[in-house]
Amino acid sequence: MVGTLIDISSFSPYFYGLLGLYGLVSILELAFAFIPIEKARRIAKPFCLLALIAACFFIVFVRTESILYIVGLSFALLGDIFIIYKDKRGYLLLGGISFMLSHILYCFASLFAAGVTIEMVVHYLGGSFIFFSAIFGMGLFYASKKSAFYSFAGGLYFGILGGYFGLSLALMEFGYSLEGLIVLFGATLFLISDCLIGLFMFKKLKSKRPDFYIMLTYLIAELLLCFAYLGVLGLF
């Protein structure tokens, strides 16, 4: 683990200012989704994660290994852009791949920061992956009218997403109880957000504001995972 290079307090004004910008843009995104104004919502959406990336970029100067987390957020930003066109199968697939890479990088960034052993990674994350991929793979198989593509791709995606629950247990065992609970709550919101996407796509769940509920849970989840990671680093 790389030690502290520069005092984090020197970057605090920039970090909190950009974190406030994340909150402001997120509120705009949610307002456009609630009204709804689809064109404005699509324009605002990428700027949410862009603001969070800008805020968290400063931690790289303090903990250089945090670049793994920044790259993970960058893949989440790509996923946000691709998922705007979720009605097109190709863009939906690219969005799913981007988010999968984001989740993987976040988990490993947190594990490396906490000093969790490889054995625990295999035990917790592996078990969570198998459980969630099996449950959601079967669920999507029937929800998508026995589509092999959606059941396999969805099972793989939700299996990786389930790794967060294994991560939370590993963090708690290593003494990061609060951070583990925050990850657990954030992962639950991620799960709700992605399940809502599936319900609106496959079950044609009726709502005048589907993107509002999806983005509300998603944006809170991203913020919670950010706080948890900074907590593991001892910077928040």
XYZ file of C-alpha atoms in Angstrom, residues 24-232:
209
model
C -26.077 20.102 -8.247
C -25.869 18.328 -11.614
C -27.525 15.246 -10.091
C -30.447 17.389 -8.901
C -30.787 18.843 -12.402
C -30.678 15.352 -13.928
C -33.379 14.148 -11.539
C -35.509 17.245 -12.162
C -35.332 16.724 -15.930
C -36.229 13.051 -15.417
C -39.169 13.907 -13.166
C -40.777 16.625 -15.339
C -39.785 14.904 -17.759
C -37.616 16.697 -20.358
C -35.841 13.832 -22.103
C -33.403 15.821 -24.243
C -32.190 17.907 -21.283
C -31.929 14.767 -19.131
C -29.739 13.024 -21.674
C -27.463 16.054 -21.914
C -27.124 16.412 -18.135
C -26.611 12.723 -17.380
C -22.885 12.318 -18.295
C -21.929 15.438 -16.336
C -22.955 13.777 -13.053
C -20.171 11.198 -13.128
C -17.816 13.674 -14.781
C -18.123 15.916 -11.698
C -17.542 12.950 -9.362
C -14.469 11.894 -11.348
C -13.111 15.442 -11.173
C -13.665 15.517 -7.391
C -12.030 12.127 -6.787
C -9.140 12.803 -9.146
C -7.420 14.760 -6.372
C -7.056 11.641 -4.219
C -4.613 10.242 -6.804
C -2.121 12.866 -5.651
C -2.529 11.565 -2.100
C -2.775 7.831 -2.791
C -1.376 6.985 -6.218
C -2.957 3.516 -6.288
C -6.356 5.234 -6.323
C -6.027 5.537 -10.101
C -7.763 2.138 -10.208
C -10.883 3.695 -8.708
C -10.738 6.685 -11.075
C -10.542 4.353 -14.074
C -13.540 2.477 -12.650
C -15.530 5.702 -12.441
C -14.517 6.485 -16.029
C -16.010 3.190 -17.186
C -19.186 4.061 -15.248
C -19.288 7.351 -17.169
C -19.020 5.431 -20.446
C -21.805 3.160 -19.255
C -23.987 6.193 -18.551
C -23.458 7.414 -22.100
C -24.162 4.040 -23.716
C -27.217 3.314 -21.577
C -28.881 6.507 -22.786
C -29.663 4.432 -25.888
C -30.736 1.321 -23.934
C -33.492 0.648 -26.457
C -30.751 -0.456 -28.876
C -29.277 -3.853 -28.059
C -25.723 -2.956 -29.112
C -25.557 0.126 -26.890
C -27.169 -1.777 -24.024
C -24.451 -4.442 -24.302
C -21.668 -1.833 -24.365
C -23.234 -0.113 -21.373
C -23.406 -3.379 -19.463
C -19.744 -4.179 -20.220
C -18.676 -0.696 -19.119
C -20.561 -0.998 -15.845
C -19.175 -4.493 -15.230
C -15.627 -3.175 -15.592
C -16.512 -0.292 -13.294
C -17.805 -2.642 -10.579
C -14.768 -4.944 -10.872
C -12.296 -2.071 -10.620
C -14.101 -0.548 -7.646
C -14.099 -3.842 -5.749
C -10.406 -4.455 -6.344
C -9.473 -0.844 -5.585
C -11.252 -1.158 -2.226
C -9.739 -4.565 -1.471
C -6.212 -3.375 -2.233
C -6.730 -0.258 -0.096
C -7.987 -2.365 2.821
C -5.224 -4.944 2.477
C -7.623 -7.857 2.004
C -5.924 -11.135 1.069
C -6.430 -13.032 -2.208
C -7.979 -15.912 -0.260
C -10.691 -13.619 1.073
C -11.284 -12.207 -2.408
C -11.910 -15.709 -3.742
C -14.028 -16.661 -0.731
C -16.299 -13.618 -0.504
C -16.435 -12.239 -4.039
C -16.439 -15.685 -5.653
C -19.318 -16.903 -3.518
C -21.325 -13.744 -4.128
C -20.716 -13.990 -7.872
C -21.977 -17.576 -8.096
C -25.076 -16.865 -5.990
C -26.182 -13.691 -7.789
C -25.375 -14.916 -11.308
C -27.445 -18.068 -10.749
C -30.449 -16.286 -9.218
C -30.629 -13.427 -11.697
C -29.635 -15.556 -14.675
C -32.638 -17.807 -14.094
C -34.894 -14.841 -13.419
C -33.898 -13.113 -16.641
C -34.307 -16.361 -18.572
C -38.028 -16.342 -17.808
C -38.486 -12.563 -17.775
C -36.973 -12.257 -21.266
C -39.090 -15.137 -22.593
C -36.209 -17.648 -22.517
C -33.645 -15.443 -24.268
C -30.256 -17.151 -23.907
C -28.445 -13.857 -24.602
C -30.169 -11.814 -21.889
C -30.096 -14.633 -19.321
C -26.337 -15.215 -19.779
C -25.335 -11.553 -20.096
C -27.648 -10.513 -17.272
C -26.511 -13.357 -15.040
C -22.880 -12.403 -15.614
C -23.594 -8.739 -14.917
C -25.587 -9.329 -11.733
C -23.000 -11.849 -10.570
C -20.326 -9.162 -10.771
C -22.664 -6.661 -9.137
C -23.183 -9.179 -6.353
C -19.465 -8.933 -5.654
C -20.227 -5.755 -3.733
C -22.021 -7.795 -1.097
C -18.937 -10.004 -0.740
C -16.804 -6.865 -0.597
C -18.889 -5.448 2.244
C -18.393 -8.644 4.294
C -14.644 -8.627 3.626
C -14.354 -4.984 4.699
C -16.300 -5.663 7.891
C -14.032 -8.612 8.741
C -10.975 -6.385 8.256
C -12.305 -3.790 10.674
C -13.970 -1.394 8.239
C -17.444 -1.889 9.674
C -18.911 1.482 8.702
C -17.415 1.362 5.217
C -18.720 -2.188 4.771
C -22.231 -1.101 5.731
C -22.054 1.849 3.326
C -20.963 -0.486 0.509
C -23.833 -2.824 1.399
C -26.363 0.007 1.222
C -24.847 1.368 -2.001
C -24.839 -2.093 -3.579
C -28.506 -2.550 -2.671
C -29.368 0.717 -4.407
C -27.333 -0.345 -7.448
C -29.268 -3.590 -7.502
C -32.596 -1.751 -7.292
C -31.573 0.636 -10.075
C -30.567 -2.181 -12.424
C -33.636 -4.255 -11.564
C -35.807 -1.252 -12.454
C -34.108 -1.081 -15.862
C -34.941 -4.747 -16.384
C -38.531 -4.322 -15.243
C -39.122 -1.332 -17.529
C -37.508 -3.184 -20.456
C -38.861 -6.713 -20.145
C -42.024 -6.397 -18.085
C -43.017 -3.054 -19.595
C -43.640 -1.668 -16.121
C -45.705 1.467 -16.607
C -44.416 4.746 -15.212
C -44.398 8.318 -16.404
C -40.953 8.834 -14.893
C -38.963 5.574 -15.173
C -35.599 7.309 -15.493
C -36.215 9.335 -12.334
C -36.349 6.230 -10.133
C -33.454 4.571 -11.973
C -31.199 7.614 -11.702
C -32.190 8.444 -8.106
C -31.009 5.069 -6.810
C -27.993 5.005 -9.134
C -26.640 8.461 -8.237
C -27.004 7.858 -4.501
C -25.258 4.481 -4.915
C -22.283 6.055 -6.696
C -21.943 8.676 -3.963
C -22.130 6.086 -1.185
C -19.466 3.915 -2.799
C -17.273 6.995 -3.150
C -17.622 7.752 0.577
C -16.904 4.106 1.450
C -13.741 4.052 -0.660
C -12.471 7.310 0.804
C -13.234 5.890 4.257
C -11.121 2.815 3.564
